[in-house]
Short mmCIF file of C-alpha atoms and ligand atoms in Angstrom, two decimals:
data_model
loop_
_atom_site.label_atom_id
_atom_site.label_comp_id
_atom_site.label_asym_id
_atom_site.label_seq_id
_atom_site.Cartn_x
_atom_site.Cartn_y
_atom_site.Cartn_z
CA MET A 17 -32.85 -22.57 34.02
CA PHE A 18 -29.32 -22.29 33.75
CA HIS A 19 -26.36 -23.78 36.04
CA LYS A 20 -24.01 -21.29 35.30
CA VAL A 21 -24.09 -17.82 33.52
CA LEU A 22 -20.79 -15.98 32.58
CA ILE A 23 -20.88 -12.11 33.03
CA ALA A 24 -18.84 -10.64 30.52
CA ASN A 25 -18.50 -7.28 32.33
CA ARG A 26 -17.40 -5.26 35.40
CA GLY A 27 -18.59 -2.70 38.07
CA GLU A 28 -21.94 -2.41 39.53
CA ILE A 29 -24.06 -3.89 36.53
CA ALA A 30 -21.80 -6.87 36.99
CA VAL A 31 -22.57 -7.30 40.55
CA ARG A 32 -26.00 -6.73 40.00
CA ILE A 33 -26.03 -9.56 37.62
CA ILE A 34 -24.20 -11.71 39.94
CA ARG A 35 -26.69 -10.73 42.68
CA ALA A 36 -29.70 -11.90 40.49
CA CYS A 37 -28.23 -15.24 39.47
CA ARG A 38 -27.55 -16.11 43.29
CA GLU A 39 -31.22 -15.45 44.15
CA LEU A 40 -32.08 -17.81 40.93
CA GLY A 41 -29.72 -20.20 41.92
CA ILE A 42 -27.19 -20.24 39.18
CA GLY A 43 -23.41 -20.43 39.12
CA THR A 44 -21.72 -17.06 38.38
CA VAL A 45 -18.49 -16.47 36.14
CA ALA A 46 -16.61 -13.20 36.74
CA VAL A 47 -14.27 -12.41 34.14
CA TYR A 48 -11.95 -9.65 35.02
CA SER A 49 -8.85 -7.65 33.85
CA GLU A 50 -5.53 -7.54 35.36
CA ALA A 51 -6.53 -4.31 36.95
CA ASP A 52 -9.73 -5.60 38.42
CA ARG A 53 -8.44 -8.51 40.61
CA ASP A 54 -9.57 -6.76 43.47
CA ALA A 55 -13.05 -5.60 41.59
CA MET A 56 -16.01 -6.59 43.83
CA HIS A 57 -17.67 -8.55 40.85
CA THR A 58 -14.20 -10.47 40.83
CA ARG A 59 -14.73 -11.46 44.30
CA LEU A 60 -18.90 -12.29 44.94
CA ALA A 61 -18.52 -14.07 41.62
CA ASP A 62 -18.21 -18.25 42.27
CA GLU A 63 -15.47 -18.17 39.69
CA ALA A 64 -13.21 -15.76 38.16
CA VAL A 65 -11.22 -15.86 35.10
CA CYS A 66 -8.55 -12.67 33.92
CA ILE A 67 -8.99 -12.00 30.86
CA GLY A 68 -6.10 -9.71 29.53
CA PRO A 69 -4.21 -6.53 30.64
CA ALA A 70 -6.15 -3.58 31.91
CA ALA A 71 -7.45 -1.91 29.02
CA GLY A 72 -10.45 -2.56 27.66
CA LYS A 73 -9.92 -3.35 24.40
CA LEU A 74 -7.77 -6.47 25.28
CA SER A 75 -9.99 -7.49 28.39
CA TYR A 76 -13.53 -6.75 28.45
CA LEU A 77 -13.69 -6.46 24.56
CA ASN A 78 -11.23 -9.14 23.91
CA ILE A 79 -14.19 -11.73 22.56
CA PRO A 80 -11.56 -14.68 22.35
CA ALA A 81 -10.46 -14.33 25.70
CA ILE A 82 -14.22 -14.33 27.22
CA MET A 83 -15.10 -17.28 24.62
CA ALA A 84 -12.13 -19.05 26.14
CA ALA A 85 -13.34 -18.26 29.68
CA ALA A 86 -16.61 -19.13 28.86
CA GLU A 87 -15.10 -22.76 27.73
CA ILE A 88 -13.26 -23.85 30.70
CA THR A 89 -16.10 -22.59 33.14
CA ASP A 90 -18.17 -25.02 31.46
CA THR A 91 -20.77 -22.04 31.56
CA GLU A 92 -24.35 -22.15 29.66
CA ALA A 93 -25.44 -18.33 29.22
CA ILE A 94 -23.57 -15.18 28.56
CA HIS A 95 -24.89 -11.81 30.11
CA PRO A 96 -23.16 -8.73 28.28
CA GLY A 97 -24.50 -5.78 30.86
CA TYR A 98 -24.58 -2.68 29.53
CA GLY A 99 -21.46 -1.23 27.27
CA PHE A 100 -18.59 -3.28 26.22
CA LEU A 101 -20.09 -5.89 23.98
CA ALA A 102 -23.79 -5.47 25.10
CA GLU A 103 -24.40 -4.11 21.68
CA ASN A 104 -22.48 -6.27 19.65
CA ALA A 105 -24.63 -8.28 17.30
CA ASP A 106 -20.99 -9.99 16.02
CA PHE A 107 -20.26 -10.75 19.80
CA ALA A 108 -24.08 -12.10 20.11
CA GLN A 109 -23.52 -14.29 17.13
CA ILE A 110 -20.50 -15.66 17.97
CA VAL A 111 -21.89 -16.28 21.75
CA ILE A 112 -24.55 -18.45 20.21
CA GLU A 113 -22.91 -20.21 17.56
CA SER A 114 -20.28 -21.50 19.88
CA GLY A 115 -23.38 -23.02 21.67
CA TYR A 116 -24.03 -20.60 24.72
CA THR A 117 -27.45 -18.60 25.39
CA TRP A 118 -26.78 -15.03 24.95
CA ILE A 119 -29.25 -12.98 27.39
CA GLY A 120 -30.07 -10.44 25.32
CA PRO A 121 -32.26 -10.02 21.94
CA SER A 122 -31.69 -11.93 18.70
CA PRO A 123 -28.53 -10.57 16.77
CA GLU A 124 -30.97 -9.76 13.78
CA SER A 125 -32.75 -7.34 16.07
CA MET A 126 -29.32 -5.52 17.26
CA ARG A 127 -28.57 -4.96 13.92
CA ILE A 128 -31.71 -3.69 12.46
CA MET A 129 -31.51 -1.00 15.74
CA GLY A 130 -27.79 -0.50 15.88
CA ASP A 131 -28.16 1.04 12.47
CA LYS A 132 -29.84 4.82 13.00
CA VAL A 133 -31.25 4.44 9.60
CA SER A 134 -32.14 1.21 9.43
CA ALA A 135 -33.76 1.68 12.87
CA LYS A 136 -35.86 4.40 11.34
CA ILE A 137 -37.37 2.54 8.52
CA ALA A 138 -38.10 -0.38 10.81
CA MET A 139 -40.19 2.28 12.72
CA GLU A 140 -41.88 3.95 9.99
CA HIS A 141 -43.11 0.70 8.97
CA ALA A 142 -44.13 -0.09 12.42
CA GLY A 143 -46.30 3.49 12.41
CA VAL A 144 -44.08 4.82 15.40
CA PRO A 145 -43.53 8.70 15.61
CA LEU A 146 -39.99 9.55 13.87
CA VAL A 147 -38.50 13.18 14.10
CA PRO A 148 -38.90 14.73 10.84
CA GLY A 149 -36.23 14.64 7.97
CA SER A 150 -35.00 12.65 5.41
CA LYS A 151 -36.05 9.27 4.52
CA GLY A 152 -33.18 7.40 5.35
CA ALA A 153 -29.67 8.08 4.24
CA VAL A 154 -28.40 11.38 2.51
CA LYS A 155 -26.03 10.76 -0.08
CA THR A 156 -25.18 14.59 -1.49
CA VAL A 157 -24.79 18.33 -0.09
CA GLU A 158 -27.68 18.63 -2.71
CA GLU A 159 -30.29 16.25 -1.28
CA ALA A 160 -28.94 17.33 2.29
CA GLN A 161 -29.99 21.23 1.25
CA ARG A 162 -33.59 20.07 -0.31
CA VAL A 163 -34.44 17.91 3.24
CA ALA A 164 -32.99 20.91 5.36
CA LYS A 165 -35.09 23.26 4.06
CA GLU A 166 -37.91 21.02 4.15
CA ALA A 167 -37.94 19.97 7.69
CA GLY A 168 -37.15 23.94 8.37
CA PHE A 169 -33.78 24.85 10.34
CA PRO A 170 -32.43 24.26 12.65
CA VAL A 171 -31.24 20.42 11.48
CA ILE A 172 -29.10 17.83 12.89
CA VAL A 173 -26.96 15.79 11.04
CA LYS A 174 -26.62 12.75 12.04
CA ALA A 175 -24.12 9.50 11.86
CA SER A 176 -26.39 6.28 11.19
CA ALA A 177 -23.69 4.25 13.22
CA GLY A 178 -23.08 6.93 15.86
CA GLY A 179 -23.69 6.25 19.44
CA GLY A 180 -22.93 7.61 22.72
CA GLY A 181 -23.72 10.80 21.56
CA ARG A 182 -21.12 11.08 18.98
CA GLY A 183 -21.20 11.96 14.90
CA MET A 184 -23.72 14.62 15.45
CA LYS A 185 -24.00 18.13 13.98
CA VAL A 186 -26.44 20.75 14.77
CA VAL A 187 -26.87 23.08 11.70
CA HIS A 188 -28.50 26.22 12.31
CA SER A 189 -28.29 27.82 9.06
CA GLU A 190 -28.84 27.16 5.12
CA PRO A 191 -24.92 28.47 4.52
CA ALA A 192 -23.65 26.48 7.15
CA LEU A 193 -25.06 22.94 5.94
CA PRO A 194 -22.71 22.05 3.49
CA ALA A 195 -19.35 22.16 5.72
CA ALA A 196 -21.27 20.51 8.54
CA PHE A 197 -22.89 17.78 6.20
CA SER A 198 -19.50 17.01 5.01
CA MET A 199 -17.56 17.03 7.94
CA CYS A 200 -20.21 14.67 9.79
CA LYS A 201 -19.85 11.98 7.03
CA THR A 202 -16.06 11.89 6.82
CA GLU A 203 -15.86 12.19 10.44
CA ALA A 204 -18.62 9.08 10.64
CA GLY A 205 -16.31 7.16 8.22
CA ALA A 206 -13.30 7.83 10.63
CA ALA A 207 -15.09 7.04 13.75
CA PHE A 208 -17.38 4.08 13.08
CA GLY A 209 -16.04 3.09 9.36
CA ASP A 210 -19.63 3.87 8.14
CA ASP A 211 -19.89 7.29 6.42
CA THR A 212 -23.98 6.93 6.07
CA VAL A 213 -25.43 10.09 7.80
CA PHE A 214 -29.31 11.19 7.69
CA ILE A 215 -30.89 14.45 8.73
CA GLU A 216 -33.14 15.47 11.10
CA LYS A 217 -35.06 18.29 12.46
CA TYR A 218 -33.79 19.55 15.24
CA LEU A 219 -35.89 19.82 18.35
CA GLU A 220 -35.20 23.01 20.36
CA VAL A 221 -36.04 22.04 23.94
CA PRO A 222 -37.20 18.50 24.48
CA ARG A 223 -37.45 16.17 27.27
CA HIS A 224 -35.92 12.43 26.62
CA ILE A 225 -38.29 9.94 27.54
CA GLU A 226 -37.69 6.28 27.35
CA VAL A 227 -39.91 3.35 27.52
CA GLN A 228 -39.08 0.18 29.04
CA VAL A 229 -39.74 -2.70 27.10
CA LEU A 230 -39.75 -6.70 27.99
CA GLY A 231 -40.17 -9.67 25.39
CA ASP A 232 -39.76 -13.62 25.75
CA LYS A 233 -39.34 -16.44 23.19
CA HIS A 234 -43.50 -16.48 22.91
CA GLY A 235 -44.15 -13.30 21.13
CA ASN A 236 -45.23 -11.59 24.30
CA ILE A 237 -43.97 -8.26 24.49
CA VAL A 238 -44.75 -5.64 27.15
CA HIS A 239 -44.18 -2.04 28.68
CA LEU A 240 -43.10 -1.19 31.95
CA PHE A 241 -43.83 2.57 31.74
CA GLU A 242 -41.59 5.31 30.99
CA ARG A 243 -38.53 6.93 32.11
CA GLU A 244 -37.59 10.94 32.06
CA CYS A 245 -34.31 11.17 31.58
CA SER A 246 -33.65 14.40 30.21
CA MET A 247 -31.25 15.37 33.25
CA GLN A 248 -27.95 15.11 30.81
CA ARG A 249 -24.45 16.63 30.68
CA ASN A 250 -22.36 15.88 27.43
CA ASN A 251 -25.21 13.57 26.24
CA GLN A 252 -24.50 11.44 29.57
CA LYS A 253 -27.60 11.26 31.79
CA VAL A 254 -26.75 12.45 35.47
CA LEU A 255 -30.10 11.97 36.99
CA GLU A 256 -33.41 9.82 36.19
CA GLU A 257 -37.06 9.16 37.43
CA ALA A 258 -40.22 7.05 36.83
CA PRO A 259 -42.64 8.15 36.01
CA SER A 260 -41.96 11.36 34.07
CA ALA A 261 -43.54 14.41 36.35
CA PHE A 262 -44.31 15.60 32.85
CA VAL A 263 -46.22 12.97 31.01
CA THR A 264 -50.09 12.93 31.27
CA GLU A 265 -51.81 9.69 31.79
CA GLU A 266 -52.87 10.22 27.65
CA THR A 267 -49.93 10.81 26.15
CA ARG A 268 -48.19 8.02 28.47
CA ALA A 269 -50.60 5.60 26.94
CA ALA A 270 -50.12 6.44 23.76
CA ILE A 271 -45.86 6.59 24.43
CA CYS A 272 -45.93 3.17 25.71
CA ALA A 273 -47.86 1.79 22.84
CA ALA A 274 -45.14 3.21 20.76
CA GLY A 275 -42.82 1.42 22.60
CA VAL A 276 -44.30 -1.73 21.97
CA ALA A 277 -45.08 -1.47 18.54
CA ALA A 278 -41.79 -0.64 18.31
CA ALA A 279 -40.05 -3.70 20.35
CA LYS A 280 -42.37 -6.23 18.28
CA ALA A 281 -41.39 -4.74 14.74
CA VAL A 282 -37.79 -6.37 15.53
CA ASP A 283 -39.61 -9.54 17.09
CA TYR A 284 -37.61 -7.94 20.30
CA ILE A 285 -36.51 -10.40 23.07
CA GLY A 286 -35.35 -9.25 26.69
CA ALA A 287 -35.11 -6.39 28.10
CA GLY A 288 -34.67 -3.08 25.58
CA THR A 289 -35.58 0.59 25.72
CA ILE A 290 -36.89 2.92 23.28
CA GLU A 291 -36.01 6.54 23.27
CA PHE A 292 -38.20 9.50 22.67
CA LEU A 293 -37.70 13.28 22.37
CA MET A 294 -40.86 14.78 23.54
CA ASN A 295 -41.69 18.69 22.68
CA PRO A 296 -43.23 21.05 25.25
CA ASP A 297 -46.81 20.06 23.70
CA GLN A 298 -46.20 16.13 24.30
CA SER A 299 -45.72 15.21 20.90
CA PHE A 300 -43.06 12.62 20.68
CA TYR A 301 -40.53 11.20 18.33
CA PHE A 302 -38.71 7.72 18.25
CA ILE A 303 -34.82 8.57 17.99
CA GLU A 304 -33.19 5.18 18.87
CA MET A 305 -33.66 1.87 20.85
CA ASN A 306 -30.90 0.22 23.13
CA THR A 307 -30.83 -3.50 22.89
CA ARG A 308 -29.89 -4.08 26.41
CA ILE A 309 -30.34 -3.46 30.29
CA GLN A 310 -29.88 0.23 30.83
CA VAL A 311 -28.07 2.08 33.92
CA GLU A 312 -31.07 3.36 34.92
CA HIS A 313 -33.34 0.11 35.25
CA PRO A 314 -33.73 0.28 38.83
CA VAL A 315 -36.24 2.98 38.94
CA THR A 316 -38.35 1.35 36.42
CA GLU A 317 -37.83 -2.16 38.79
CA TRP A 318 -39.19 0.13 42.12
CA ILE A 319 -42.57 1.52 40.78
CA THR A 320 -43.48 -2.05 38.81
CA GLY A 321 -42.00 -4.38 41.07
CA VAL A 322 -40.48 -6.29 38.33
CA ASP A 323 -37.21 -7.47 38.54
CA LEU A 324 -35.52 -6.57 35.37
CA ILE A 325 -32.22 -8.78 35.34
CA GLU A 326 -34.25 -11.59 36.71
CA TRP A 327 -36.58 -11.19 33.70
CA GLN A 328 -33.63 -10.93 31.00
CA ILE A 329 -32.40 -14.54 32.48
CA ARG A 330 -35.37 -16.13 32.61
CA VAL A 331 -36.72 -15.16 29.08
CA ALA A 332 -33.20 -16.46 27.45
CA ALA A 333 -34.03 -19.57 28.95
CA GLY A 334 -37.04 -20.16 27.54
CA GLU A 335 -39.81 -18.89 29.99
CA LYS A 336 -42.69 -16.85 29.41
CA LEU A 337 -43.05 -13.30 30.96
CA GLY A 338 -44.95 -14.32 34.21
CA PHE A 339 -47.50 -11.52 33.79
CA ASN A 340 -49.34 -9.83 31.04
CA GLN A 341 -49.68 -5.88 30.44
CA GLU A 342 -52.78 -5.52 32.64
CA LYS A 343 -50.90 -7.26 35.53
CA ILE A 344 -48.12 -4.65 35.32
CA LYS A 345 -49.34 -1.59 37.95
CA MET A 346 -47.31 1.81 38.42
CA LYS A 347 -46.37 2.63 42.24
CA GLY A 348 -45.01 5.87 43.78
CA HIS A 349 -42.28 7.42 42.22
CA ALA A 350 -38.76 6.55 42.00
CA ILE A 351 -35.44 8.69 41.19
CA GLU A 352 -31.59 7.41 40.78
CA CYS A 353 -28.66 9.39 41.28
CA ARG A 354 -25.44 8.09 39.26
CA ILE A 355 -22.43 8.49 41.72
CA ASN A 356 -19.25 9.34 39.65
CA ALA A 357 -15.72 9.64 40.87
CA GLU A 358 -15.19 12.76 39.13
CA HIS A 359 -15.09 16.78 40.56
CA PRO A 360 -18.46 17.41 40.73
CA PHE A 361 -18.39 20.80 38.43
CA LYS A 362 -15.59 20.33 36.46
CA PHE A 363 -16.29 16.78 35.74
CA THR A 364 -12.43 15.58 35.82
CA PRO A 365 -11.88 12.13 36.70
CA SER A 366 -11.16 11.10 40.27
CA PRO A 367 -9.27 7.55 40.19
CA GLY A 368 -7.59 6.46 43.07
CA LYS A 369 -8.13 4.81 46.86
CA ILE A 370 -11.40 5.08 48.50
CA ASP A 371 -10.43 5.68 52.22
CA LEU A 372 -13.74 5.34 53.78
CA TYR A 373 -16.77 4.17 52.10
CA HIS A 374 -20.60 4.36 53.47
CA ALA A 375 -23.75 3.86 51.74
CA PRO A 376 -26.80 5.18 52.67
CA GLY A 377 -29.74 3.01 54.20
CA GLY A 378 -32.93 2.96 55.59
CA ARG A 379 -36.54 2.57 54.34
CA SER A 380 -36.69 2.85 50.50
CA VAL A 381 -33.19 3.33 49.55
CA ARG A 382 -31.45 1.33 47.10
CA VAL A 383 -27.46 1.40 46.50
CA ASP A 384 -26.06 -0.57 43.48
CA SER A 385 -22.34 0.02 43.82
CA ALA A 386 -19.15 -2.00 43.00
CA VAL A 387 -16.97 0.06 45.74
CA TYR A 388 -15.80 -0.90 49.34
CA THR A 389 -13.40 0.92 51.96
CA GLY A 390 -9.87 0.31 50.59
CA TYR A 391 -10.64 -0.36 46.88
CA THR A 392 -8.92 1.36 44.36
CA ILE A 393 -10.95 2.83 41.43
CA PRO A 394 -8.62 2.24 38.24
CA PRO A 395 -8.22 4.83 36.04
CA TYR A 396 -8.87 2.91 33.10
CA TYR A 397 -13.16 2.80 32.84
CA ASP A 398 -15.94 4.82 33.23
CA SER A 399 -16.16 6.99 36.33
CA MET A 400 -19.70 5.88 37.18
CA ILE A 401 -18.73 3.94 40.57
CA GLY A 402 -22.49 3.33 41.95
CA LYS A 403 -26.05 4.64 42.09
CA VAL A 404 -28.65 5.55 44.87
CA ILE A 405 -31.95 4.98 44.25
CA THR A 406 -34.88 6.14 45.98
CA HIS A 407 -38.32 5.31 46.28
CA ALA A 408 -41.65 7.15 47.83
CA ARG A 409 -45.26 7.54 47.49
CA ASP A 410 -44.90 10.32 45.25
CA ARG A 411 -42.24 12.73 43.34
CA GLN A 412 -41.96 15.06 46.29
CA LYS A 413 -41.42 12.66 48.87
CA CYS A 414 -38.82 10.63 46.76
CA ILE A 415 -37.12 13.83 46.49
CA ARG A 416 -36.70 14.41 50.12
CA ARG A 417 -35.51 10.84 50.52
CA MET A 418 -32.93 11.49 47.95
CA GLN A 419 -31.86 14.11 49.49
CA ARG A 420 -31.42 12.40 52.85
CA ALA A 421 -29.54 9.52 51.65
CA ILE A 422 -27.22 11.64 49.59
CA ASP A 423 -26.44 13.39 52.38
CA GLU A 424 -25.76 10.23 54.00
CA LEU A 425 -23.73 8.84 51.46
CA VAL A 426 -19.38 8.91 52.72
CA ILE A 427 -16.69 8.40 50.04
CA THR A 428 -13.51 10.01 51.04
CA GLY A 429 -10.04 9.48 49.50
CA VAL A 430 -11.64 10.32 45.72
CA THR A 431 -13.44 13.04 44.87
CA THR A 432 -17.14 12.23 43.82
CA ASN A 433 -19.97 14.32 42.22
CA ARG A 434 -22.08 13.85 45.55
CA GLU A 435 -22.21 17.72 45.75
CA LEU A 436 -23.59 18.36 42.03
CA HIS A 437 -26.54 15.98 43.21
CA GLN A 438 -27.28 17.81 46.54
CA ARG A 439 -27.38 21.05 44.46
CA LEU A 440 -29.66 19.78 41.92
CA LEU A 441 -32.13 18.11 44.21
CA ALA A 442 -32.30 21.34 45.98
CA ASN A 443 -33.08 23.51 42.92
CA PRO A 444 -36.37 25.14 42.38
CA ALA A 445 -36.95 23.83 38.92
CA PHE A 446 -35.69 20.32 39.09
CA GLN A 447 -38.09 20.35 42.33
CA ALA A 448 -41.13 21.34 40.26
CA GLY A 449 -40.30 19.47 37.15
CA ASP A 450 -39.82 21.70 35.29
CA PHE A 451 -36.82 21.14 32.65
CA ASN A 452 -35.34 19.84 29.13
CA ILE A 453 -32.63 17.96 28.65
CA HIS A 454 -30.46 21.37 28.03
CA PHE A 455 -31.31 22.24 31.38
CA LEU A 456 -28.19 20.73 33.44
CA GLU A 457 -25.76 22.41 31.14
CA LYS A 458 -27.16 25.83 31.20
CA TRP A 459 -27.43 25.53 34.95
CA LEU A 460 -23.91 24.32 35.22
CA LYS A 461 -22.64 27.39 33.53
CA GLN A 462 -24.39 29.76 35.74
CA ILE A 463 -23.03 27.90 39.23
CA HIS A 464 -19.72 27.49 37.89
CA ILE A 465 -17.55 28.78 40.39
P1 ADP B 102 -26.63 8.39 20.52
O1 ADP B 102 -26.66 7.13 19.60
O2 ADP B 102 -25.45 9.06 20.32
O3 ADP B 102 -27.16 8.36 22.19
P2 ADP B 102 -29.53 9.69 19.88
O4 ADP B 102 -29.90 9.63 18.36
O5 ADP B 102 -29.86 8.85 21.20
O6 ADP B 102 -27.57 9.27 19.80
O7 ADP B 102 -29.27 11.16 20.37
C1 ADP B 102 -28.55 11.51 21.62
C2 ADP B 102 -29.17 12.60 22.06
O8 ADP B 102 -28.73 13.61 21.45
C3 ADP B 102 -30.55 13.05 22.60
O9 ADP B 102 -30.44 12.66 23.77
C4 ADP B 102 -30.80 14.44 21.87
O10 ADP B 102 -30.19 15.33 23.73
C5 ADP B 102 -29.80 15.04 20.85
N1 ADP B 102 -30.74 14.73 19.91
C6 ADP B 102 -30.56 13.57 19.12
N2 ADP B 102 -31.29 13.98 18.05
C7 ADP B 102 -32.07 14.93 18.32
C8 ADP B 102 -33.16 15.87 17.50
N3 ADP B 102 -33.32 15.50 16.32
N4 ADP B 102 -33.22 16.79 18.10
C9 ADP B 102 -32.91 17.59 19.08
N5 ADP B 102 -31.94 17.15 19.58
C10 ADP B 102 -31.33 15.75 19.58
#
């Protein structure tokens, strides 16, 4: 096992990784920006190295500074967390070529999956269902028109290099296609330095269902069931669950098998997530793979009992997975609410000093956060400051437990989205499991004050 791991991240995920390392007896190195001197991850790690000014570009995305921190601390391996450099294949390659272990998949798997067109080609070969649309890139307006007619409107034009919900355009009818196609191509070139675009049929009322996978360096790949992530606003997940209340046993077996096939196709190592869109008839289609740990990993940890961060580290160190597919059983239901420092309905960020922080506790409540009383949330980063996760025998009990946990949560001094969760958890459609990816935005329009 490693003697020391550097965590190239901040916030709750850096804290989560430090905790896992400590339980494994591994020393930890935090890197921090000038704005994060008093951050929880800076305080909790065994060692901490300042890597630059507040702006992410100059610190958490500053590869030379991170590599220098690894060098002076005698680090053995680097964990990238999520966001920042986690899906940057060039960074992974630099880490490996500098003689450190990268806690994640190979740069090659990251490159294939990081490009949506090459990912779709690999998935087609692996027999994973794809959203109907173009075979690979679409180069001309004429080709776009032909593909769109074949798939049937509405369609979505997507940038191959897109991410984080950017670089996509929905087109409802043929006359609107040429302009949308050109605009998407131009914008993709400007935003991602790659103007490759492709076309998919736009699914009108899908759910977002994703499959967690875990692979080791000995060719073993398992799935850890699915997560329901349809509660989204601006392509940002707000609340996640495992398992999905909508997915039948038969569909579960099929989508999880597709997840494993997807991971096998790129010789995947470590923790990864295959995202699918699912129609009301339970037909499902691959949209992309995230080659990193995800924010919502705790719901999967809770229903399976598998510590995903621990296993990311173990497989990176060369260990075999300690279980096979048959050993992984699903127990009960888990929900995660993301706690953001922002207005609950207007979504304006609310950085500043936390006067009082009281985390909920009690049976089957987990809080992964990076804040404390007296902490000042800097304005430079993501507004997510923590996550409340609950587990129970069934979904209904889990919702009740989350309601009481969210009621117990106290954060004063800054505004949080606590009230959004309170209202959402009480919503009859949410409680009935009757929603798709458009539900939250539609509901917000109705309740907007
Ligand atoms: P990103 O990498 O930017 O997250 P994705 O391909 O994962 O892009 O898509 C993000 C979101 O966009 C999906 O969760 C879904 O809400 C919507 N979306 C993407 N493709 C389609 C599609 N073919 N039909 C309907 N919605 C889609």
